[in-house]
Amino acid sequence: MHLSHNSHQSRGAADKLARNLGWLGIGLGVCKLAAPGMFTRSLGANGHEGMVRMCGGREIVSGVMALSHNPSPAIWSRVAGDIGDLVGLMALYNDRNPNKANVGLALSAVATTTALDIYCAKALAKRHAYQSGPTPDYSERSGFPRPVEEMRGVAKDYRNEASQQPKAALPSPAMVGKTPADK
């Protein structure tokens, strides 16, 4: 018997995307902290190096949080940061800025990243919805009150008294309160 201890197997695609976005944020944040002048010169925003450093610090923090067990808050914080970046870049996107083309490229990159962050945040919410749903009431279930040998095969003949139909299986906690169309 082989037991796998690879912790990566339990991660879904959304978790992997969150980790990759986290590493992207850390890398970009380090660049912004180390060389803020490179960003301000290319965007025509000389004198705003402190703002670029602050954005770099924010990206590092959210990037580290995205590597955690629950990356959802970090990804939503990335979305909020992206919106702030988009607003800042929109202020620089004008005809007076000689680097307007660079600002346009930066706007495209941040908009794409924002779309990816929103997709990831929604996918994480859907993936982890199972754990946050209401707990169904199992109080009418008896479990296994007798030894296994006595219980074996008993359930196959069990009928709902009202409809004489076989009793439905226990509902998934993720499906409690949802209509069949939601499934």
mmCIF file with all atom_site columns, C-alpha atoms in Angstrom:
data_model
loop_
_atom_site.group_PDB
_atom_site.id
_atom_site.type_symbol
_atom_site.label_atom_id
_atom_site.label_alt_id
_atom_site.label_comp_id
_atom_site.label_asym_id
_atom_site.label_entity_id
_atom_site.label_seq_id
_atom_site.pdbx_PDB_ins_code
_atom_site.Cartn_x
_atom_site.Cartn_y
_atom_site.Cartn_z
_atom_site.occupancy
_atom_site.B_iso_or_equiv
_atom_site.pdbx_formal_charge
_atom_site.auth_seq_id
_atom_site.auth_comp_id
_atom_site.auth_asym_id
_atom_site.auth_atom_id
_atom_site.pdbx_PDB_model_num
ATOM 1   C CA . MET A 1 1   ? 0.000   0.000  0.000   1.00 0.00 ? 1   MET A CA 1
ATOM 2   C CA . HIS A 1 2   ? 1.357   3.372  -1.026  1.00 0.00 ? 2   HIS A CA 1
ATOM 3   C CA . LEU A 1 3   ? 0.291   6.495  0.815   1.00 0.00 ? 3   LEU A CA 1
ATOM 4   C CA . SER A 1 4   ? 0.916   9.756  -0.950  1.00 0.00 ? 4   SER A CA 1
ATOM 5   C CA . HIS A 1 5   ? 2.008   12.666 1.181   1.00 0.00 ? 5   HIS A CA 1
ATOM 6   C CA . ASN A 1 6   ? 1.905   15.140 -1.673  1.00 0.00 ? 6   ASN A CA 1
ATOM 7   C CA . SER A 1 7   ? -0.079  18.096 -0.352  1.00 0.00 ? 7   SER A CA 1
ATOM 8   C CA . HIS A 1 8   ? -0.474  19.536 -3.876  1.00 0.00 ? 8   HIS A CA 1
ATOM 9   C CA . GLN A 1 9   ? -3.027  16.880 -4.839  1.00 0.00 ? 9   GLN A CA 1
ATOM 10  C CA . SER A 1 10  ? -5.811  18.398 -2.745  1.00 0.00 ? 10  SER A CA 1
ATOM 11  C CA . ARG A 1 11  ? -5.509  21.810 -4.369  1.00 0.00 ? 11  ARG A CA 1
ATOM 12  C CA . GLY A 1 12  ? -7.966  22.730 -7.048  1.00 0.00 ? 12  GLY A CA 1
ATOM 13  C CA . ALA A 1 13  ? -7.245  24.843 -10.107 1.00 0.00 ? 13  ALA A CA 1
ATOM 14  C CA . ALA A 1 14  ? -8.439  27.962 -8.284  1.00 0.00 ? 14  ALA A CA 1
ATOM 15  C CA . ASP A 1 15  ? -6.018  27.324 -5.418  1.00 0.00 ? 15  ASP A CA 1
ATOM 16  C CA . LYS A 1 16  ? -3.154  26.860 -7.859  1.00 0.00 ? 16  LYS A CA 1
ATOM 17  C CA . LEU A 1 17  ? -4.114  30.054 -9.686  1.00 0.00 ? 17  LEU A CA 1
ATOM 18  C CA . ALA A 1 18  ? -4.225  31.900 -6.350  1.00 0.00 ? 18  ALA A CA 1
ATOM 19  C CA . ARG A 1 19  ? -0.715  30.675 -5.533  1.00 0.00 ? 19  ARG A CA 1
ATOM 20  C CA . ASN A 1 20  ? 0.580   31.782 -8.924  1.00 0.00 ? 20  ASN A CA 1
ATOM 21  C CA . LEU A 1 21  ? -1.056  35.197 -8.505  1.00 0.00 ? 21  LEU A CA 1
ATOM 22  C CA . GLY A 1 22  ? 0.510   35.391 -5.072  1.00 0.00 ? 22  GLY A CA 1
ATOM 23  C CA . TRP A 1 23  ? 3.996   34.727 -6.442  1.00 0.00 ? 23  TRP A CA 1
ATOM 24  C CA . LEU A 1 24  ? 3.362   37.248 -9.235  1.00 0.00 ? 24  LEU A CA 1
ATOM 25  C CA . GLY A 1 25  ? 2.368   39.860 -6.654  1.00 0.00 ? 25  GLY A CA 1
ATOM 26  C CA . ILE A 1 26  ? 5.448   39.149 -4.525  1.00 0.00 ? 26  ILE A CA 1
ATOM 27  C CA . GLY A 1 27  ? 7.759   39.453 -7.523  1.00 0.00 ? 27  GLY A CA 1
ATOM 28  C CA . LEU A 1 28  ? 6.146   42.641 -8.764  1.00 0.00 ? 28  LEU A CA 1
ATOM 29  C CA . GLY A 1 29  ? 6.084   44.067 -5.255  1.00 0.00 ? 29  GLY A CA 1
ATOM 30  C CA . VAL A 1 30  ? 9.799   43.425 -4.767  1.00 0.00 ? 30  VAL A CA 1
ATOM 31  C CA . CYS A 1 31  ? 10.529  45.160 -8.089  1.00 0.00 ? 31  CYS A CA 1
ATOM 32  C CA . LYS A 1 32  ? 8.427   48.167 -7.047  1.00 0.00 ? 32  LYS A CA 1
ATOM 33  C CA . LEU A 1 33  ? 10.202  48.396 -3.704  1.00 0.00 ? 33  LEU A CA 1
ATOM 34  C CA . ALA A 1 34  ? 13.677  47.975 -5.195  1.00 0.00 ? 34  ALA A CA 1
ATOM 35  C CA . ALA A 1 35  ? 13.343  50.238 -8.237  1.00 0.00 ? 35  ALA A CA 1
ATOM 36  C CA . PRO A 1 36  ? 10.346  52.586 -7.968  1.00 0.00 ? 36  PRO A CA 1
ATOM 37  C CA . GLY A 1 37  ? 12.013  55.101 -10.279 1.00 0.00 ? 37  GLY A CA 1
ATOM 38  C CA . MET A 1 38  ? 11.890  52.637 -13.147 1.00 0.00 ? 38  MET A CA 1
ATOM 39  C CA . PHE A 1 39  ? 8.079   52.570 -12.887 1.00 0.00 ? 39  PHE A CA 1
ATOM 40  C CA . THR A 1 40  ? 7.613   56.320 -12.408 1.00 0.00 ? 40  THR A CA 1
ATOM 41  C CA . ARG A 1 41  ? 9.922   57.223 -15.323 1.00 0.00 ? 41  ARG A CA 1
ATOM 42  C CA . SER A 1 42  ? 8.247   54.787 -17.717 1.00 0.00 ? 42  SER A CA 1
ATOM 43  C CA . LEU A 1 43  ? 4.785   56.055 -16.750 1.00 0.00 ? 43  LEU A CA 1
ATOM 44  C CA . GLY A 1 44  ? 5.612   59.758 -16.685 1.00 0.00 ? 44  GLY A CA 1
ATOM 45  C CA . ALA A 1 45  ? 4.957   59.997 -12.960 1.00 0.00 ? 45  ALA A CA 1
ATOM 46  C CA . ASN A 1 46  ? 8.289   61.287 -11.654 1.00 0.00 ? 46  ASN A CA 1
ATOM 47  C CA . GLY A 1 47  ? 8.174   62.252 -8.002  1.00 0.00 ? 47  GLY A CA 1
ATOM 48  C CA . HIS A 1 48  ? 5.677   59.555 -7.035  1.00 0.00 ? 48  HIS A CA 1
ATOM 49  C CA . GLU A 1 49  ? 8.207   56.899 -6.021  1.00 0.00 ? 49  GLU A CA 1
ATOM 50  C CA . GLY A 1 50  ? 6.743   56.714 -2.516  1.00 0.00 ? 50  GLY A CA 1
ATOM 51  C CA . MET A 1 51  ? 3.352   55.770 -3.947  1.00 0.00 ? 51  MET A CA 1
ATOM 52  C CA . VAL A 1 52  ? 4.972   53.030 -6.056  1.00 0.00 ? 52  VAL A CA 1
ATOM 53  C CA . ARG A 1 53  ? 6.779   51.673 -2.965  1.00 0.00 ? 53  ARG A CA 1
ATOM 54  C CA . MET A 1 54  ? 3.511   51.649 -1.052  1.00 0.00 ? 54  MET A CA 1
ATOM 55  C CA . CYS A 1 55  ? 1.849   49.686 -3.882  1.00 0.00 ? 55  CYS A CA 1
ATOM 56  C CA . GLY A 1 56  ? 4.801   47.276 -3.868  1.00 0.00 ? 56  GLY A CA 1
ATOM 57  C CA . GLY A 1 57  ? 4.415   46.673 -0.149  1.00 0.00 ? 57  GLY A CA 1
ATOM 58  C CA . ARG A 1 58  ? 0.709   46.067 -0.600  1.00 0.00 ? 58  ARG A CA 1
ATOM 59  C CA . GLU A 1 59  ? 1.381   43.543 -3.364  1.00 0.00 ? 59  GLU A CA 1
ATOM 60  C CA . ILE A 1 60  ? 3.913   41.660 -1.240  1.00 0.00 ? 60  ILE A CA 1
ATOM 61  C CA . VAL A 1 61  ? 1.486   41.430 1.688   1.00 0.00 ? 61  VAL A CA 1
ATOM 62  C CA . SER A 1 62  ? -1.407  40.221 -0.455  1.00 0.00 ? 62  SER A CA 1
ATOM 63  C CA . GLY A 1 63  ? 0.965   37.866 -2.308  1.00 0.00 ? 63  GLY A CA 1
ATOM 64  C CA . VAL A 1 64  ? 2.112   36.234 0.913   1.00 0.00 ? 64  VAL A CA 1
ATOM 65  C CA . MET A 1 65  ? -1.503  35.939 2.081   1.00 0.00 ? 65  MET A CA 1
ATOM 66  C CA . ALA A 1 66  ? -2.409  34.290 -1.255  1.00 0.00 ? 66  ALA A CA 1
ATOM 67  C CA . LEU A 1 67  ? 0.056   31.500 -0.449  1.00 0.00 ? 67  LEU A CA 1
ATOM 68  C CA . SER A 1 68  ? -1.850  30.662 2.736   1.00 0.00 ? 68  SER A CA 1
ATOM 69  C CA . HIS A 1 69  ? -4.403  27.892 3.310   1.00 0.00 ? 69  HIS A CA 1
ATOM 70  C CA . ASN A 1 70  ? -7.324  30.303 2.665   1.00 0.00 ? 70  ASN A CA 1
ATOM 71  C CA . PRO A 1 71  ? -6.312  32.629 -0.194  1.00 0.00 ? 71  PRO A CA 1
ATOM 72  C CA . SER A 1 72  ? -9.781  34.147 -0.779  1.00 0.00 ? 72  SER A CA 1
ATOM 73  C CA . PRO A 1 73  ? -9.321  37.325 1.312   1.00 0.00 ? 73  PRO A CA 1
ATOM 74  C CA . ALA A 1 74  ? -5.925  37.917 -0.288  1.00 0.00 ? 74  ALA A CA 1
ATOM 75  C CA . ILE A 1 75  ? -7.310  37.601 -3.794  1.00 0.00 ? 75  ILE A CA 1
ATOM 76  C CA . TRP A 1 76  ? -10.155 40.013 -2.995  1.00 0.00 ? 76  TRP A CA 1
ATOM 77  C CA . SER A 1 77  ? -7.580  42.426 -1.540  1.00 0.00 ? 77  SER A CA 1
ATOM 78  C CA . ARG A 1 78  ? -5.674  42.105 -4.822  1.00 0.00 ? 78  ARG A CA 1
ATOM 79  C CA . VAL A 1 79  ? -8.864  43.078 -6.678  1.00 0.00 ? 79  VAL A CA 1
ATOM 80  C CA . ALA A 1 80  ? -9.218  46.176 -4.475  1.00 0.00 ? 80  ALA A CA 1
ATOM 81  C CA . GLY A 1 81  ? -5.562  47.043 -5.079  1.00 0.00 ? 81  GLY A CA 1
ATOM 82  C CA . ASP A 1 82  ? -5.986  46.542 -8.814  1.00 0.00 ? 82  ASP A CA 1
ATOM 83  C CA . ILE A 1 83  ? -8.905  48.964 -8.832  1.00 0.00 ? 83  ILE A CA 1
ATOM 84  C CA . GLY A 1 84  ? -6.730  51.516 -7.043  1.00 0.00 ? 84  GLY A CA 1
ATOM 85  C CA . ASP A 1 85  ? -3.979  50.945 -9.611  1.00 0.00 ? 85  ASP A CA 1
ATOM 86  C CA . LEU A 1 86  ? -6.464  51.377 -12.461 1.00 0.00 ? 86  LEU A CA 1
ATOM 87  C CA . VAL A 1 87  ? -7.682  54.681 -11.011 1.00 0.00 ? 87  VAL A CA 1
ATOM 88  C CA . GLY A 1 88  ? -4.098  55.913 -10.632 1.00 0.00 ? 88  GLY A CA 1
ATOM 89  C CA . LEU A 1 89  ? -3.188  54.869 -14.157 1.00 0.00 ? 89  LEU A CA 1
ATOM 90  C CA . MET A 1 90  ? -6.326  56.491 -15.588 1.00 0.00 ? 90  MET A CA 1
ATOM 91  C CA . ALA A 1 91  ? -5.177  59.783 -14.049 1.00 0.00 ? 91  ALA A CA 1
ATOM 92  C CA . LEU A 1 92  ? -1.889  59.425 -15.944 1.00 0.00 ? 92  LEU A CA 1
ATOM 93  C CA . TYR A 1 93  ? -3.554  58.481 -19.241 1.00 0.00 ? 93  TYR A CA 1
ATOM 94  C CA . ASN A 1 94  ? -3.867  61.910 -20.876 1.00 0.00 ? 94  ASN A CA 1
ATOM 95  C CA . ASP A 1 95  ? -2.446  63.770 -23.845 1.00 0.00 ? 95  ASP A CA 1
ATOM 96  C CA . ARG A 1 96  ? -0.130  65.881 -21.657 1.00 0.00 ? 96  ARG A CA 1
ATOM 97  C CA . ASN A 1 97  ? 1.773   62.740 -20.603 1.00 0.00 ? 97  ASN A CA 1
ATOM 98  C CA . PRO A 1 98  ? 4.601   61.983 -23.081 1.00 0.00 ? 98  PRO A CA 1
ATOM 99  C CA . ASN A 1 99  ? 4.511   58.343 -21.900 1.00 0.00 ? 99  ASN A CA 1
ATOM 100 C CA . LYS A 1 100 ? 0.814   57.867 -22.637 1.00 0.00 ? 100 LYS A CA 1
ATOM 101 C CA . ALA A 1 101 ? 1.531   54.706 -24.681 1.00 0.00 ? 101 ALA A CA 1
ATOM 102 C CA . ASN A 1 102 ? 3.318   53.101 -21.709 1.00 0.00 ? 102 ASN A CA 1
ATOM 103 C CA . VAL A 1 103 ? 0.418   54.027 -19.464 1.00 0.00 ? 103 VAL A CA 1
ATOM 104 C CA . GLY A 1 104 ? -1.941  52.383 -21.966 1.00 0.00 ? 104 GLY A CA 1
ATOM 105 C CA . LEU A 1 105 ? 0.119   49.178 -21.832 1.00 0.00 ? 105 LEU A CA 1
ATOM 106 C CA . ALA A 1 106 ? 0.126   49.295 -18.040 1.00 0.00 ? 106 ALA A CA 1
ATOM 107 C CA . LEU A 1 107 ? -3.647  49.812 -18.038 1.00 0.00 ? 107 LEU A CA 1
ATOM 108 C CA . SER A 1 108 ? -4.079  46.755 -20.268 1.00 0.00 ? 108 SER A CA 1
ATOM 109 C CA . ALA A 1 109 ? -1.846  44.642 -18.043 1.00 0.00 ? 109 ALA A CA 1
ATOM 110 C CA . VAL A 1 110 ? -3.583  45.713 -14.831 1.00 0.00 ? 110 VAL A CA 1
ATOM 111 C CA . ALA A 1 111 ? -7.037  45.234 -16.398 1.00 0.00 ? 111 ALA A CA 1
ATOM 112 C CA . THR A 1 112 ? -6.079  41.707 -17.468 1.00 0.00 ? 112 THR A CA 1
ATOM 113 C CA . THR A 1 113 ? -4.716  40.934 -14.019 1.00 0.00 ? 113 THR A CA 1
ATOM 114 C CA . THR A 1 114 ? -7.868  42.339 -12.431 1.00 0.00 ? 114 THR A CA 1
ATOM 115 C CA . ALA A 1 115 ? -10.025 40.083 -14.594 1.00 0.00 ? 115 ALA A CA 1
ATOM 116 C CA . LEU A 1 116 ? -7.855  37.106 -13.598 1.00 0.00 ? 116 LEU A CA 1
ATOM 117 C CA . ASP A 1 117 ? -8.080  38.065 -9.914  1.00 0.00 ? 117 ASP A CA 1
ATOM 118 C CA . ILE A 1 118 ? -11.878 38.353 -10.089 1.00 0.00 ? 118 ILE A CA 1
ATOM 119 C CA . TYR A 1 119 ? -12.130 34.993 -11.867 1.00 0.00 ? 119 TYR A CA 1
ATOM 120 C CA . CYS A 1 120 ? -9.876  33.410 -9.244  1.00 0.00 ? 120 CYS A CA 1
ATOM 121 C CA . ALA A 1 121 ? -11.784 34.953 -6.325  1.00 0.00 ? 121 ALA A CA 1
ATOM 122 C CA . LYS A 1 122 ? -15.111 33.702 -7.686  1.00 0.00 ? 122 LYS A CA 1
ATOM 123 C CA . ALA A 1 123 ? -13.682 30.235 -8.368  1.00 0.00 ? 123 ALA A CA 1
ATOM 124 C CA . LEU A 1 124 ? -12.292 30.079 -4.826  1.00 0.00 ? 124 LEU A CA 1
ATOM 125 C CA . ALA A 1 125 ? -15.669 31.093 -3.399  1.00 0.00 ? 125 ALA A CA 1
ATOM 126 C CA . LYS A 1 126 ? -17.414 28.379 -5.412  1.00 0.00 ? 126 LYS A CA 1
ATOM 127 C CA . ARG A 1 127 ? -14.824 25.741 -4.491  1.00 0.00 ? 127 ARG A CA 1
ATOM 128 C CA . HIS A 1 128 ? -14.989 26.500 -0.792  1.00 0.00 ? 128 HIS A CA 1
ATOM 129 C CA . ALA A 1 129 ? -18.791 26.976 -0.675  1.00 0.00 ? 129 ALA A CA 1
ATOM 130 C CA . TYR A 1 130 ? -19.166 23.375 0.467   1.00 0.00 ? 130 TYR A CA 1
ATOM 131 C CA . GLN A 1 131 ? -17.412 24.181 3.724   1.00 0.00 ? 131 GLN A CA 1
ATOM 132 C CA . SER A 1 132 ? -19.369 27.351 4.451   1.00 0.00 ? 132 SER A CA 1
ATOM 133 C CA . GLY A 1 133 ? -22.917 26.131 3.760   1.00 0.00 ? 133 GLY A CA 1
ATOM 134 C CA . PRO A 1 134 ? -25.480 25.465 6.467   1.00 0.00 ? 134 PRO A CA 1
ATOM 135 C CA . THR A 1 135 ? -25.268 22.103 8.166   1.00 0.00 ? 135 THR A CA 1
ATOM 136 C CA . PRO A 1 136 ? -28.250 19.887 7.276   1.00 0.00 ? 136 PRO A CA 1
ATOM 137 C CA . ASP A 1 137 ? -30.385 18.452 10.066  1.00 0.00 ? 137 ASP A CA 1
ATOM 138 C CA . TYR A 1 138 ? -29.510 14.776 10.436  1.00 0.00 ? 138 TYR A CA 1
ATOM 139 C CA . SER A 1 139 ? -31.375 14.361 13.737  1.00 0.00 ? 139 SER A CA 1
ATOM 140 C CA . GLU A 1 140 ? -33.884 11.916 12.225  1.00 0.00 ? 140 GLU A CA 1
ATOM 141 C CA . ARG A 1 141 ? -31.071 9.577  11.167  1.00 0.00 ? 141 ARG A CA 1
ATOM 142 C CA . SER A 1 142 ? -30.160 6.797  13.529  1.00 0.00 ? 142 SER A CA 1
ATOM 143 C CA . GLY A 1 143 ? -26.755 5.889  12.167  1.00 0.00 ? 143 GLY A CA 1
ATOM 144 C CA . PHE A 1 144 ? -25.740 2.311  12.929  1.00 0.00 ? 144 PHE A CA 1
ATOM 145 C CA . PRO A 1 145 ? -27.463 1.425  16.193  1.00 0.00 ? 145 PRO A CA 1
ATOM 146 C CA . ARG A 1 146 ? -26.806 -2.295 15.705  1.00 0.00 ? 146 ARG A CA 1
ATOM 147 C CA . PRO A 1 147 ? -23.696 -4.289 14.778  1.00 0.00 ? 147 PRO A CA 1
ATOM 148 C CA . VAL A 1 148 ? -22.597 -4.070 11.135  1.00 0.00 ? 148 VAL A CA 1
ATOM 149 C CA . GLU A 1 149 ? -23.606 -7.667 10.313  1.00 0.00 ? 149 GLU A CA 1
ATOM 150 C CA . GLU A 1 150 ? -27.183 -6.980 11.470  1.00 0.00 ? 150 GLU A CA 1
ATOM 151 C CA . MET A 1 151 ? -27.321 -3.665 9.574   1.00 0.00 ? 151 MET A CA 1
ATOM 152 C CA . ARG A 1 152 ? -25.970 -5.022 6.281   1.00 0.00 ? 152 ARG A CA 1
ATOM 153 C CA . GLY A 1 153 ? -28.720 -4.934 3.654   1.00 0.00 ? 153 GLY A CA 1
ATOM 154 C CA . VAL A 1 154 ? -31.372 -3.377 5.920   1.00 0.00 ? 154 VAL A CA 1
ATOM 155 C CA . ALA A 1 155 ? -31.331 0.001  4.144   1.00 0.00 ? 155 ALA A CA 1
ATOM 156 C CA . LYS A 1 156 ? -32.155 -1.425 0.718   1.00 0.00 ? 156 LYS A CA 1
ATOM 157 C CA . ASP A 1 157 ? -35.723 -2.193 1.844   1.00 0.00 ? 157 ASP A CA 1
ATOM 158 C CA . TYR A 1 158 ? -36.280 1.042  3.732   1.00 0.00 ? 158 TYR A CA 1
ATOM 159 C CA . ARG A 1 159 ? -39.219 3.082  2.351   1.00 0.00 ? 159 ARG A CA 1
ATOM 160 C CA . ASN A 1 160 ? -40.508 6.547  3.145   1.00 0.00 ? 160 ASN A CA 1
ATOM 161 C CA . GLU A 1 161 ? -43.835 5.959  4.940   1.00 0.00 ? 161 GLU A CA 1
ATOM 162 C CA . ALA A 1 162 ? -45.690 8.766  3.087   1.00 0.00 ? 162 ALA A CA 1
ATOM 163 C CA . SER A 1 163 ? -44.699 8.026  -0.492  1.00 0.00 ? 163 SER A CA 1
ATOM 164 C CA . GLN A 1 164 ? -43.546 4.405  -0.258  1.00 0.00 ? 164 GLN A CA 1
ATOM 165 C CA . GLN A 1 165 ? -40.507 5.521  -2.252  1.00 0.00 ? 165 GLN A CA 1
ATOM 166 C CA . PRO A 1 166 ? -36.958 4.721  -1.228  1.00 0.00 ? 166 PRO A CA 1
ATOM 167 C CA . LYS A 1 167 ? -35.738 7.417  1.117   1.00 0.00 ? 167 LYS A CA 1
ATOM 168 C CA . ALA A 1 168 ? -33.431 9.918  -0.560  1.00 0.00 ? 168 ALA A CA 1
ATOM 169 C CA . ALA A 1 169 ? -29.756 9.951  0.203   1.00 0.00 ? 169 ALA A CA 1
ATOM 170 C CA . LEU A 1 170 ? -28.425 12.547 2.604   1.00 0.00 ? 170 LEU A CA 1
ATOM 171 C CA . PRO A 1 171 ? -28.154 15.922 0.874   1.00 0.00 ? 171 PRO A CA 1
ATOM 172 C CA . SER A 1 172 ? -24.792 17.486 0.310   1.00 0.00 ? 172 SER A CA 1
ATOM 173 C CA . PRO A 1 173 ? -24.273 20.513 2.577   1.00 0.00 ? 173 PRO A CA 1
ATOM 174 C CA . ALA A 1 174 ? -23.434 22.531 -0.544  1.00 0.00 ? 174 ALA A CA 1
ATOM 175 C CA . MET A 1 175 ? -26.867 21.779 -2.030  1.00 0.00 ? 175 MET A CA 1
ATOM 176 C CA . VAL A 1 176 ? -28.974 22.605 1.046   1.00 0.00 ? 176 VAL A CA 1
ATOM 177 C CA . GLY A 1 177 ? -31.324 25.462 0.244   1.00 0.00 ? 177 GLY A CA 1
ATOM 178 C CA . LYS A 1 178 ? -30.693 25.314 -3.519  1.00 0.00 ? 178 LYS A CA 1
ATOM 179 C CA . THR A 1 179 ? -33.163 24.402 -6.211  1.00 0.00 ? 179 THR A CA 1
ATOM 180 C CA . PRO A 1 180 ? -32.425 21.631 -8.743  1.00 0.00 ? 180 PRO A CA 1
ATOM 181 C CA . ALA A 1 181 ? -31.750 24.364 -11.335 1.00 0.00 ? 181 ALA A CA 1
ATOM 182 C CA . ASP A 1 182 ? -28.889 25.705 -9.158  1.00 0.00 ? 182 ASP A CA 1
ATOM 183 C CA . LYS A 1 183 ? -27.026 22.389 -9.256  1.00 0.00 ? 183 LYS A CA 1
#
